[in-house]
Amino acid sequence: MHTVKRWFSHSLPAQALVLFVLGLGFGAVFRRDDHPALWAVQSLLYTAVIIGVVAYQRRRTSRATGARPGTVDDLSRRIRHREVPEDPEERALMGRLVEDQLGKMERGSRWLPYWLGLMGLIAVGMLVLGATTGSLAFPVVFAVGVIAFCCGVLWMHKRTMGLLHHMRSALRDRV
């Protein structure tokens, strides 16, 4: 299982294949009346956009750290497991990766309250629309989903920031 996970995290074609199949499945489930060729075209389009964004992010991170994308993936896994490398060169790469990720997270932190507030306004708007039309089932489920999603985003943000700060201090202590 470890080799499959590693292969999947390093291989953009494998990720593209899974995204395409998932998109095709969602098209089949939610767009039953449409032609199957339309499902395939939409799934291909969504897959191309997502893989393009992922490839751009991987290349950007590789340039920032000075390492290959596979090495960046391995270092990210070691960061998640709080493993500090013994090799000084790997430590330097990991330090650059941690600083790059912390910079991205801190820049994103400025806009996080606004995005979460906007999502809350959308949920409240859905509840108001549901109350005025008399159908509250979907708006309540939607509002609960939005609240759960926002709580998950906040939890993940706090957890990731704590992990990155821990790794920054662990890397500085080892130098």
CSV table of N, CA and C in Angstrom, one decimal:
chain,number,residue,atom,x,y,z
A,1,MET,N,0.8,-1.2,0.0
A,1,MET,CA,0.0,0.0,0.0
A,1,MET,C,0.9,1.3,0.0
A,2,HIS,N,2.0,1.2,0.7
A,2,HIS,CA,2.9,2.3,0.8
A,2,HIS,C,3.4,2.7,-0.6
A,3,THR,N,3.7,1.7,-1.4
A,3,THR,CA,4.3,2.0,-2.8
A,3,THR,C,3.2,2.6,-3.7
A,4,VAL,N,1.9,2.2,-3.5
A,4,VAL,CA,0.8,2.7,-4.3
A,4,VAL,C,0.6,4.2,-3.9
A,5,LYS,N,0.6,4.5,-2.6
A,5,LYS,CA,0.4,5.9,-2.2
A,5,LYS,C,1.6,6.8,-2.7
A,6,ARG,N,2.8,6.2,-2.6
A,6,ARG,CA,3.9,7.0,-3.0
A,6,ARG,C,3.9,7.2,-4.5
A,7,TRP,N,3.5,6.2,-5.3
A,7,TRP,CA,3.4,6.3,-6.7
A,7,TRP,C,2.3,7.3,-7.1
A,8,PHE,N,1.2,7.3,-6.4
A,8,PHE,CA,0.1,8.2,-6.7
A,8,PHE,C,0.5,9.6,-6.3
A,9,SER,N,1.2,9.9,-5.3
A,9,SER,CA,1.6,11.2,-4.9
A,9,SER,C,2.7,11.8,-5.8
A,10,HIS,N,3.4,11.0,-6.5
A,10,HIS,CA,4.5,11.4,-7.4
A,10,HIS,C,4.1,11.5,-8.8
A,11,SER,N,3.0,10.9,-9.2
A,11,SER,CA,2.6,10.7,-10.6
A,11,SER,C,1.4,11.6,-11.0
A,12,LEU,N,1.6,12.6,-11.8
A,12,LEU,CA,0.5,13.4,-12.3
A,12,LEU,C,-0.4,12.6,-13.2
A,13,PRO,N,0.1,11.7,-14.1
A,13,PRO,CA,-0.8,11.0,-14.9
A,13,PRO,C,-1.7,10.0,-14.1
A,14,ALA,N,-1.2,9.5,-13.0
A,14,ALA,CA,-2.1,8.7,-12.2
A,14,ALA,C,-3.2,9.5,-11.5
A,15,GLN,N,-2.8,10.7,-11.0
A,15,GLN,CA,-3.8,11.6,-10.5
A,15,GLN,C,-4.8,12.0,-11.5
A,16,ALA,N,-4.3,12.3,-12.7
A,16,ALA,CA,-5.2,12.7,-13.8
A,16,ALA,C,-6.2,11.6,-14.1
A,17,LEU,N,-5.8,10.3,-14.2
A,17,LEU,CA,-6.6,9.2,-14.5
A,17,LEU,C,-7.7,9.1,-13.4
A,18,VAL,N,-7.4,9.2,-12.1
A,18,VAL,CA,-8.4,9.1,-11.1
A,18,VAL,C,-9.4,10.2,-11.2
A,19,LEU,N,-8.9,11.4,-11.4
A,19,LEU,CA,-9.8,12.6,-11.5
A,19,LEU,C,-10.7,12.4,-12.7
A,20,PHE,N,-10.2,11.9,-13.8
A,20,PHE,CA,-11.1,11.7,-15.0
A,20,PHE,C,-12.2,10.7,-14.7
A,21,VAL,N,-11.8,9.6,-14.1
A,21,VAL,CA,-12.8,8.5,-13.8
A,21,VAL,C,-13.8,9.0,-12.8
A,22,LEU,N,-13.4,9.8,-11.8
A,22,LEU,CA,-14.3,10.4,-10.8
A,22,LEU,C,-15.3,11.4,-11.5
A,23,GLY,N,-14.7,12.2,-12.4
A,23,GLY,CA,-15.6,13.1,-13.1
A,23,GLY,C,-16.6,12.4,-14.0
A,24,LEU,N,-16.1,11.4,-14.6
A,24,LEU,CA,-17.0,10.6,-15.4
A,24,LEU,C,-18.1,9.9,-14.6
A,25,GLY,N,-17.8,9.4,-13.4
A,25,GLY,CA,-18.7,8.8,-12.5
A,25,GLY,C,-19.8,9.9,-12.0
A,26,PHE,N,-19.3,11.1,-11.7
A,26,PHE,CA,-20.2,12.1,-11.2
A,26,PHE,C,-21.1,12.5,-12.4
A,27,GLY,N,-20.6,12.6,-13.6
A,27,GLY,CA,-21.4,12.9,-14.7
A,27,GLY,C,-22.5,11.9,-14.9
A,28,ALA,N,-22.1,10.6,-14.8
A,28,ALA,CA,-23.1,9.5,-15.0
A,28,ALA,C,-24.2,9.6,-13.9
A,29,VAL,N,-23.8,9.9,-12.7
A,29,VAL,CA,-24.8,9.9,-11.6
A,29,VAL,C,-25.7,11.2,-11.6
A,30,PHE,N,-25.1,12.3,-11.9
A,30,PHE,CA,-25.9,13.6,-11.8
A,30,PHE,C,-26.4,14.1,-13.1
A,31,ARG,N,-25.9,13.6,-14.2
A,31,ARG,CA,-26.4,14.0,-15.5
A,31,ARG,C,-26.8,12.8,-16.3
A,32,ARG,N,-27.8,12.1,-15.8
A,32,ARG,CA,-28.2,10.9,-16.5
A,32,ARG,C,-28.8,11.1,-17.9
A,33,ASP,N,-29.5,12.3,-18.0
A,33,ASP,CA,-30.2,12.6,-19.3
A,33,ASP,C,-29.2,13.0,-20.4
A,34,ASP,N,-28.0,13.4,-20.1
A,34,ASP,CA,-27.1,13.9,-21.1
A,34,ASP,C,-26.4,12.7,-21.8
A,35,HIS,N,-25.8,12.9,-22.9
A,35,HIS,CA,-25.1,11.9,-23.7
A,35,HIS,C,-23.8,11.6,-23.0
A,36,PRO,N,-23.4,10.3,-22.9
A,36,PRO,CA,-22.1,9.9,-22.3
A,36,PRO,C,-20.9,10.6,-22.8
A,37,ALA,N,-20.9,11.0,-24.1
A,37,ALA,CA,-19.8,11.7,-24.6
A,37,ALA,C,-19.7,13.1,-24.0
A,38,LEU,N,-20.8,13.7,-23.6
A,38,LEU,CA,-20.7,15.0,-22.8
A,38,LEU,C,-20.1,14.8,-21.5
A,39,TRP,N,-20.4,13.6,-20.8
A,39,TRP,CA,-19.8,13.3,-19.5
A,39,TRP,C,-18.2,13.3,-19.7
A,40,ALA,N,-17.8,12.6,-20.8
A,40,ALA,CA,-16.4,12.4,-21.0
A,40,ALA,C,-15.7,13.8,-21.3
A,41,VAL,N,-16.3,14.6,-22.1
A,41,VAL,CA,-15.7,15.9,-22.5
A,41,VAL,C,-15.6,16.8,-21.2
A,42,GLN,N,-16.7,16.8,-20.4
A,42,GLN,CA,-16.7,17.6,-19.2
A,42,GLN,C,-15.6,17.1,-18.2
A,43,SER,N,-15.6,15.8,-18.1
A,43,SER,CA,-14.6,15.2,-17.2
A,43,SER,C,-13.2,15.5,-17.6
A,44,LEU,N,-13.0,15.4,-18.9
A,44,LEU,CA,-11.6,15.7,-19.5
A,44,LEU,C,-11.3,17.2,-19.3
A,45,LEU,N,-12.2,18.1,-19.5
A,45,LEU,CA,-12.0,19.5,-19.3
A,45,LEU,C,-11.6,19.8,-17.8
A,46,TYR,N,-12.4,19.3,-16.9
A,46,TYR,CA,-12.2,19.5,-15.5
A,46,TYR,C,-10.8,18.9,-15.1
A,47,THR,N,-10.5,17.7,-15.6
A,47,THR,CA,-9.2,17.1,-15.2
A,47,THR,C,-8.1,17.9,-15.8
A,48,ALA,N,-8.2,18.4,-17.0
A,48,ALA,CA,-7.1,19.2,-17.5
A,48,ALA,C,-6.9,20.5,-16.7
A,49,VAL,N,-7.9,21.1,-16.3
A,49,VAL,CA,-7.8,22.4,-15.5
A,49,VAL,C,-7.1,22.1,-14.2
A,50,ILE,N,-7.6,21.0,-13.5
A,50,ILE,CA,-7.1,20.7,-12.2
A,50,ILE,C,-5.6,20.3,-12.2
A,51,ILE,N,-5.3,19.4,-13.2
A,51,ILE,CA,-3.9,18.9,-13.3
A,51,ILE,C,-3.0,20.1,-13.8
A,52,GLY,N,-3.5,21.0,-14.6
A,52,GLY,CA,-2.7,22.2,-14.9
A,52,GLY,C,-2.4,23.0,-13.7
A,53,VAL,N,-3.4,23.2,-12.8
A,53,VAL,CA,-3.1,24.0,-11.6
A,53,VAL,C,-2.2,23.3,-10.7
A,54,VAL,N,-2.3,22.0,-10.5
A,54,VAL,CA,-1.4,21.2,-9.7
A,54,VAL,C,0.0,21.2,-10.2
A,55,ALA,N,0.1,21.1,-11.6
A,55,ALA,CA,1.5,21.1,-12.2
A,55,ALA,C,2.1,22.5,-12.0
A,56,TYR,N,1.4,23.5,-12.1
A,56,TYR,CA,1.9,24.9,-11.9
A,56,TYR,C,2.4,25.0,-10.4
A,57,GLN,N,1.5,24.6,-9.5
A,57,GLN,CA,1.9,24.7,-8.1
A,57,GLN,C,3.2,23.9,-7.8
A,58,ARG,N,3.2,22.7,-8.3
A,58,ARG,CA,4.4,21.8,-8.1
A,58,ARG,C,5.7,22.5,-8.6
A,59,ARG,N,5.6,23.0,-9.8
A,59,ARG,CA,6.7,23.7,-10.5
A,59,ARG,C,7.1,24.9,-9.7
A,60,ARG,N,6.2,25.7,-9.2
A,60,ARG,CA,6.4,26.9,-8.4
A,60,ARG,C,7.2,26.5,-7.1
A,61,THR,N,6.7,25.5,-6.4
A,61,THR,CA,7.3,25.0,-5.2
A,61,THR,C,8.7,24.5,-5.4
A,62,SER,N,8.8,23.8,-6.5
A,62,SER,CA,10.2,23.2,-6.9
A,62,SER,C,11.2,24.3,-7.1
A,63,ARG,N,10.7,25.4,-7.8
A,63,ARG,CA,11.6,26.5,-8.0
A,63,ARG,C,12.0,27.2,-6.7
A,64,ALA,N,11.0,27.3,-5.8
A,64,ALA,CA,11.2,28.0,-4.6
A,64,ALA,C,12.2,27.3,-3.7
A,65,THR,N,12.2,26.0,-3.7
A,65,THR,CA,13.0,25.2,-2.9
A,65,THR,C,14.3,24.7,-3.6
A,66,GLY,N,14.3,24.7,-4.9
A,66,GLY,CA,15.5,24.2,-5.6
A,66,GLY,C,15.6,22.7,-5.7
A,67,ALA,N,14.5,22.0,-5.5
A,67,ALA,CA,14.4,20.6,-5.6
A,67,ALA,C,13.5,20.1,-6.6
A,68,ARG,N,13.6,18.8,-7.0
A,68,ARG,CA,12.7,18.2,-7.9
A,68,ARG,C,11.3,18.0,-7.2
A,69,PRO,N,10.2,17.9,-8.0
A,69,PRO,CA,8.9,17.7,-7.4
A,69,PRO,C,8.8,16.4,-6.6
A,70,GLY,N,9.5,15.4,-7.0
A,70,GLY,CA,9.5,14.1,-6.2
A,70,GLY,C,10.1,14.3,-4.8
A,71,THR,N,11.2,15.1,-4.8
A,71,THR,CA,11.9,15.4,-3.6
A,71,THR,C,11.0,16.2,-2.7
A,72,VAL,N,10.4,17.2,-3.3
A,72,VAL,CA,9.5,18.1,-2.5
A,72,VAL,C,8.3,17.2,-1.9
A,73,ASP,N,7.8,16.2,-2.6
A,73,ASP,CA,6.8,15.4,-2.1
A,73,ASP,C,7.3,14.6,-0.9
A,74,ASP,N,8.5,14.0,-1.0
A,74,ASP,CA,9.1,13.3,0.1
A,74,ASP,C,9.3,14.2,1.3
A,75,LEU,N,9.8,15.4,1.0
A,75,LEU,CA,10.0,16.3,2.2
A,75,LEU,C,8.7,16.7,2.8
A,76,SER,N,7.7,16.9,2.0
A,76,SER,CA,6.3,17.2,2.6
A,76,SER,C,5.8,16.1,3.5
A,77,ARG,N,6.0,14.9,3.0
A,77,ARG,CA,5.6,13.7,3.9
A,77,ARG,C,6.4,13.7,5.2
A,78,ARG,N,7.7,14.0,5.1
A,78,ARG,CA,8.5,14.0,6.3
A,78,ARG,C,8.1,15.2,7.2
A,79,ILE,N,7.7,16.3,6.7
A,79,ILE,CA,7.2,17.4,7.5
A,79,ILE,C,5.9,17.0,8.2
A,80,ARG,N,5.0,16.3,7.5
A,80,ARG,CA,3.8,15.8,8.1
A,80,ARG,C,4.0,14.9,9.3
A,81,HIS,N,5.1,14.1,9.1
A,81,HIS,CA,5.5,13.1,10.2
A,81,HIS,C,6.4,13.7,11.2
A,82,ARG,N,6.7,15.0,11.1
A,82,ARG,CA,7.6,15.7,12.0
A,82,ARG,C,9.0,15.1,12.1
A,83,GLU,N,9.5,14.6,10.9
A,83,GLU,CA,10.8,14.0,10.8
A,83,GLU,C,11.8,15.1,10.3
A,84,VAL,N,12.9,15.3,11.1
A,84,VAL,CA,13.9,16.3,10.7
A,84,VAL,C,15.1,15.5,10.1
A,85,PRO,N,15.5,15.8,8.9
A,85,PRO,CA,16.6,15.0,8.3
A,85,PRO,C,17.9,15.3,8.9
A,86,GLU,N,18.7,14.3,8.8
A,86,GLU,CA,20.1,14.4,9.4
A,86,GLU,C,21.0,15.1,8.4
A,87,ASP,N,20.8,14.8,7.1
A,87,ASP,CA,21.7,15.4,6.1
A,87,ASP,C,21.5,16.9,6.0
A,88,PRO,N,22.6,17.7,6.1
A,88,PRO,CA,22.5,19.2,6.1
A,88,PRO,C,21.9,19.7,4.8
A,89,GLU,N,22.1,19.0,3.7
A,89,GLU,CA,21.5,19.5,2.4
A,89,GLU,C,20.0,19.3,2.4
A,90,GLU,N,19.6,18.2,2.9
A,90,GLU,CA,18.1,17.9,3.0
A,90,GLU,C,17.5,18.9,4.0
A,91,ARG,N,18.2,19.1,5.1
A,91,ARG,CA,17.7,20.1,6.1
A,91,ARG,C,17.5,21.5,5.5
A,92,ALA,N,18.5,21.9,4.7
A,92,ALA,CA,18.4,23.2,4.0
A,92,ALA,C,17.2,23.2,3.0
A,93,LEU,N,17.0,22.1,2.3
A,93,LEU,CA,15.8,22.0,1.4
A,93,LEU,C,14.5,22.1,2.1
A,94,MET,N,14.5,21.3,3.2
A,94,MET,CA,13.3,21.3,4.0
A,94,MET,C,13.0,22.7,4.7
A,95,GLY,N,14.1,23.4,5.1
A,95,GLY,CA,13.9,24.7,5.6
A,95,GLY,C,13.3,25.7,4.6
A,96,ARG,N,13.8,25.6,3.3
A,96,ARG,CA,13.2,26.4,2.3
A,96,ARG,C,11.8,26.1,2.0
A,97,LEU,N,11.5,24.8,2.0
A,97,LEU,CA,10.1,24.3,1.8
A,97,LEU,C,9.2,24.8,2.9
A,98,VAL,N,9.6,24.7,4.2
A,98,VAL,CA,8.8,25.2,5.3
A,98,VAL,C,8.6,26.7,5.2
A,99,GLU,N,9.6,27.4,4.9
A,99,GLU,CA,9.5,28.9,4.8
A,99,GLU,C,8.5,29.2,3.6
A,100,ASP,N,8.6,28.5,2.5
A,100,ASP,CA,7.7,28.8,1.4
A,100,ASP,C,6.3,28.5,1.8
A,101,GLN,N,6.1,27.4,2.4
A,101,GLN,CA,4.7,27.0,2.8
A,101,GLN,C,4.2,28.0,3.9
A,102,LEU,N,5.0,28.3,4.8
A,102,LEU,CA,4.6,29.3,5.8
A,102,LEU,C,4.2,30.7,5.2
A,103,GLY,N,5.0,31.1,4.2
A,103,GLY,CA,4.7,32.3,3.5
A,103,GLY,C,3.4,32.3,2.8
A,104,LYS,N,3.1,31.2,2.2
A,104,LYS,CA,1.8,31.0,1.5
A,104,LYS,C,0.6,31.0,2.5
A,105,MET,N,0.8,30.3,3.6
A,105,MET,CA,-0.2,30.2,4.6
A,105,MET,C,-0.5,31.5,5.3
A,106,GLU,N,0.6,32.3,5.5
A,106,GLU,CA,0.4,33.6,6.2
A,106,GLU,C,-0.2,34.6,5.2
A,107,ARG,N,0.1,34.5,4.0
A,107,ARG,CA,-0.6,35.4,3.0
A,107,ARG,C,-2.0,35.1,2.9
A,108,GLY,N,-2.3,33.8,2.9
A,108,GLY,CA,-3.7,33.3,2.8
A,108,GLY,C,-4.5,33.6,4.1
A,109,SER,N,-3.8,33.7,5.2
A,109,SER,CA,-4.5,34.0,6.5
A,109,SER,C,-5.1,35.3,6.5
A,110,ARG,N,-4.6,36.3,5.7
A,110,ARG,CA,-5.2,37.6,5.7
A,110,ARG,C,-6.6,37.6,5.1
A,111,TRP,N,-6.8,36.7,4.2
A,111,TRP,CA,-8.1,36.7,3.5
A,111,TRP,C,-9.1,35.7,4.0
A,112,LEU,N,-8.6,34.8,4.9
A,112,LEU,CA,-9.4,33.7,5.4
A,112,LEU,C,-10.7,34.2,6.1
A,113,PRO,N,-10.6,35.2,7.0
A,113,PRO,CA,-11.9,35.6,7.7
A,113,PRO,C,-12.9,36.1,6.7
A,114,TYR,N,-12.4,36.8,5.6
A,114,TYR,CA,-13.4,37.3,4.6
A,114,TYR,C,-14.0,36.2,3.8
A,115,TRP,N,-13.3,35.2,3.4
A,115,TRP,CA,-13.8,34.1,2.7
A,115,TRP,C,-14.8,33.3,3.6
A,116,LEU,N,-14.5,33.1,4.8
A,116,LEU,CA,-15.4,32.4,5.7
A,116,LEU,C,-16.6,33.2,6.0
A,117,GLY,N,-16.5,34.5,6.1
A,117,GLY,CA,-17.6,35.4,6.3
A,117,GLY,C,-18.5,35.4,5.1
A,118,LEU,N,-18.0,35.4,3.9
A,118,LEU,CA,-18.8,35.3,2.7
A,118,LEU,C,-19.5,34.0,2.6
A,119,MET,N,-18.9,32.9,3.0
A,119,MET,CA,-19.6,31.6,3.0
A,119,MET,C,-20.7,31.6,4.0
A,120,GLY,N,-20.5,32.2,5.2
A,120,GLY,CA,-21.6,32.4,6.1
A,120,GLY,C,-22.7,33.2,5.6
A,121,LEU,N,-22.4,34.3,4.9
A,121,LEU,CA,-23.5,35.1,4.3
A,121,LEU,C,-24.3,34.3,3.3
A,122,ILE,N,-23.6,33.5,2.5
A,122,ILE,CA,-24.3,32.6,1.5
A,122,ILE,C,-25.2,31.6,2.2
A,123,ALA,N,-24.7,31.0,3.3
A,123,ALA,CA,-25.5,30.1,4.0
A,123,ALA,C,-26.8,30.7,4.6
A,124,VAL,N,-26.6,31.9,5.2
A,124,VAL,CA,-27.7,32.7,5.8
A,124,VAL,C,-28.7,33.1,4.7
A,125,GLY,N,-28.1,33.5,3.5
A,125,GLY,CA,-29.0,33.8,2.4
A,125,GLY,C,-29.8,32.6,2.0
A,126,MET,N,-29.2,31.5,1.9
A,126,MET,CA,-30.0,30.3,1.5
A,126,MET,C,-31.1,30.0,2.6
A,127,LEU,N,-30.7,30.2,3.8
A,127,LEU,CA,-31.8,29.9,4.9
A,127,LEU,C,-32.9,30.9,4.7
A,128,VAL,N,-32.6,32.2,4.4
A,128,VAL,CA,-33.7,33.2,4.3
A,128,VAL,C,-34.5,32.8,3.0
A,129,LEU,N,-33.9,32.5,1.9
A,129,LEU,CA,-34.6,32.1,0.8
A,129,LEU,C,-35.5,30.9,1.0
A,130,GLY,N,-34.9,29.9,1.8
A,130,GLY,CA,-35.7,28.7,2.1
A,130,GLY,C,-36.9,29.1,3.0
A,131,ALA,N,-36.7,30.0,3.9
A,131,ALA,CA,-37.8,30.4,4.8
A,131,ALA,C,-38.9,31.1,4.0
A,132,THR,N,-38.5,31.9,3.1
A,132,THR,CA,-39.5,32.7,2.3
A,132,THR,C,-40.3,31.8,1.3
A,133,THR,N,-39.6,30.8,0.8
A,133,THR,CA,-40.3,29.9,-0.1
A,133,THR,C,-41.0,28.7,0.6
A,134,GLY,N,-40.7,28.5,1.8
A,134,GLY,CA,-41.4,27.5,2.6
A,134,GLY,C,-40.7,26.1,2.6
A,135,SER,N,-39.6,26.0,1.9
A,135,SER,CA,-38.8,24.8,1.8
A,135,SER,C,-37.5,24.9,2.6
A,136,LEU,N,-37.5,24.4,3.8
A,136,LEU,CA,-36.3,24.6,4.6
A,136,LEU,C,-35.3,23.4,4.6
A,137,ALA,N,-35.7,22.3,4.0
A,137,ALA,CA,-34.9,21.1,4.1
A,137,ALA,C,-33.5,21.3,3.5
A,138,PHE,N,-33.5,21.7,2.2
A,138,PHE,CA,-32.2,21.8,1.5
A,138,PHE,C,-31.4,23.0,2.1
A,139,PRO,N,-32.0,24.2,2.4
A,139,PRO,CA,-31.2,25.2,3.0
A,139,PRO,C,-30.5,24.9,4.4
A,140,VAL,N,-31.2,24.1,5.2
A,140,VAL,CA,-30.7,23.7,6.5
A,140,VAL,C,-29.5,22.8,6.3
A,141,VAL,N,-29.7,21.8,5.4
A,141,VAL,CA,-28.6,20.9,5.1
A,141,VAL,C,-27.4,21.6,4.5
A,142,PHE,N,-27.7,22.6,3.6
A,142,PHE,CA,-26.6,23.4,3.0
A,142,PHE,C,-25.9,24.2,4.1
A,143,ALA,N,-26.6,24.8,5.0
A,143,ALA,CA,-26.0,25.6,6.1
A,143,ALA,C,-25.2,24.8,7.0
A,144,VAL,N,-25.7,23.6,7.4
A,144,VAL,CA,-24.9,22.7,8.2
A,144,VAL,C,-23.6,22.3,7.5
A,145,GLY,N,-23.7,22.0,6.2
A,145,GLY,CA,-22.6,21.6,5.4
A,145,GLY,C,-21.5,22.8,5.4
A,146,VAL,N,-22.0,24.0,5.2
A,146,VAL,CA,-21.1,25.1,5.1
A,146,VAL,C,-20.4,25.3,6.4
A,147,ILE,N,-21.2,25.2,7.5
A,147,ILE,CA,-20.6,25.4,8.9
A,147,ILE,C,-19.5,24.3,9.1
A,148,ALA,N,-19.9,23.1,8.7
A,148,ALA,CA,-18.9,22.0,8.9
A,148,ALA,C,-17.6,22.2,8.1
A,149,PHE,N,-17.8,22.7,6.8
A,149,PHE,CA,-16.7,22.9,6.0
A,149,PHE,C,-15.8,24.0,6.5
A,150,CYS,N,-16.4,25.1,7.0
A,150,CYS,CA,-15.7,26.2,7.6
A,150,CYS,C,-14.9,25.8,8.8
A,151,CYS,N,-15.6,25.0,9.7
A,151,CYS,CA,-14.9,24.5,10.9
A,151,CYS,C,-13.7,23.6,10.5
A,152,GLY,N,-13.9,22.8,9.4
A,152,GLY,CA,-12.8,22.0,9.0
A,152,GLY,C,-11.6,22.8,8.4
A,153,VAL,N,-11.9,23.9,7.7
A,153,VAL,CA,-10.9,24.7,7.1
A,153,VAL,C,-10.1,25.4,8.3
A,154,LEU,N,-10.8,25.9,9.3
A,154,LEU,CA,-10.2,26.5,10.4
A,154,LEU,C,-9.3,25.6,11.2
A,155,TRP,N,-9.8,24.3,11.4
A,155,TRP,CA,-9.0,23.3,12.1
A,155,TRP,C,-7.8,23.0,11.3
A,156,MET,N,-7.9,22.8,10.0
A,156,MET,CA,-6.8,22.4,9.2
A,156,MET,C,-5.7,23.5,9.1
A,157,HIS,N,-6.2,24.7,9.0
A,157,HIS,CA,-5.3,25.9,9.0
A,157,HIS,C,-4.5,26.0,10.3
A,158,LYS,N,-5.2,25.8,11.4
A,158,LYS,CA,-4.5,25.9,12.7
A,158,LYS,C,-3.5,24.8,12.8
A,159,ARG,N,-3.9,23.6,12.5
A,159,ARG,CA,-3.0,22.4,12.6
A,159,ARG,C,-1.8,22.6,11.7
A,160,THR,N,-2.0,23.0,10.4
A,160,THR,CA,-0.9,23.2,9.5
A,160,THR,C,0.1,24.3,9.9
A,161,MET,N,-0.5,25.4,10.4
A,161,MET,CA,0.4,26.5,10.9
A,161,MET,C,1.2,26.0,12.1
A,162,GLY,N,0.6,25.3,13.0
A,162,GLY,CA,1.3,24.7,14.2
A,162,GLY,C,2.4,23.8,13.7
A,163,LEU,N,2.1,22.9,12.8
A,163,LEU,CA,3.1,21.9,12.3
A,163,LEU,C,4.3,22.7,11.6
A,164,LEU,N,4.0,23.7,10.8
A,164,LEU,CA,5.1,24.4,10.1
A,164,LEU,C,5.9,25.2,11.1
A,165,HIS,N,5.3,25.8,12.1
A,165,HIS,CA,6.1,26.5,13.1
A,165,HIS,C,7.0,25.5,13.9
A,166,HIS,N,6.4,24.4,14.2
A,166,HIS,CA,7.2,23.4,14.9
A,166,HIS,C,8.4,22.9,14.1
A,167,MET,N,8.2,22.7,12.8
A,167,MET,CA,9.3,22.2,11.9
A,167,MET,C,10.3,23.3,11.8
A,168,ARG,N,9.9,24.6,11.7
A,168,ARG,CA,10.8,25.7,11.6
A,168,ARG,C,11.7,25.7,12.8
A,169,SER,N,11.1,25.6,14.0
A,169,SER,CA,12.0,25.6,15.2
A,169,SER,C,12.8,24.4,15.3
A,170,ALA,N,12.3,23.2,14.9
A,170,ALA,CA,13.1,22.0,15.0
A,170,ALA,C,14.3,22.1,14.0
A,171,LEU,N,14.1,22.7,12.8
A,171,LEU,CA,15.2,22.8,11.9
A,171,LEU,C,16.2,23.8,12.4
A,172,ARG,N,15.8,24.8,13.0
A,172,ARG,CA,16.7,25.8,13.6
A,172,ARG,C,17.5,25.3,14.8
A,173,ASP,N,16.9,24.4,15.6
A,173,ASP,CA,17.6,23.8,16.7
A,173,ASP,C,18.7,22.8,16.3
A,174,ARG,N,18.5,22.2,15.1
A,174,ARG,CA,19.4,21.2,14.6
A,174,ARG,C,20.6,21.9,13.9
A,175,VAL,N,20.5,23.1,13.6
A,175,VAL,CA,21.6,23.8,12.9
A,175,VAL,C,22.8,24.1,13.7
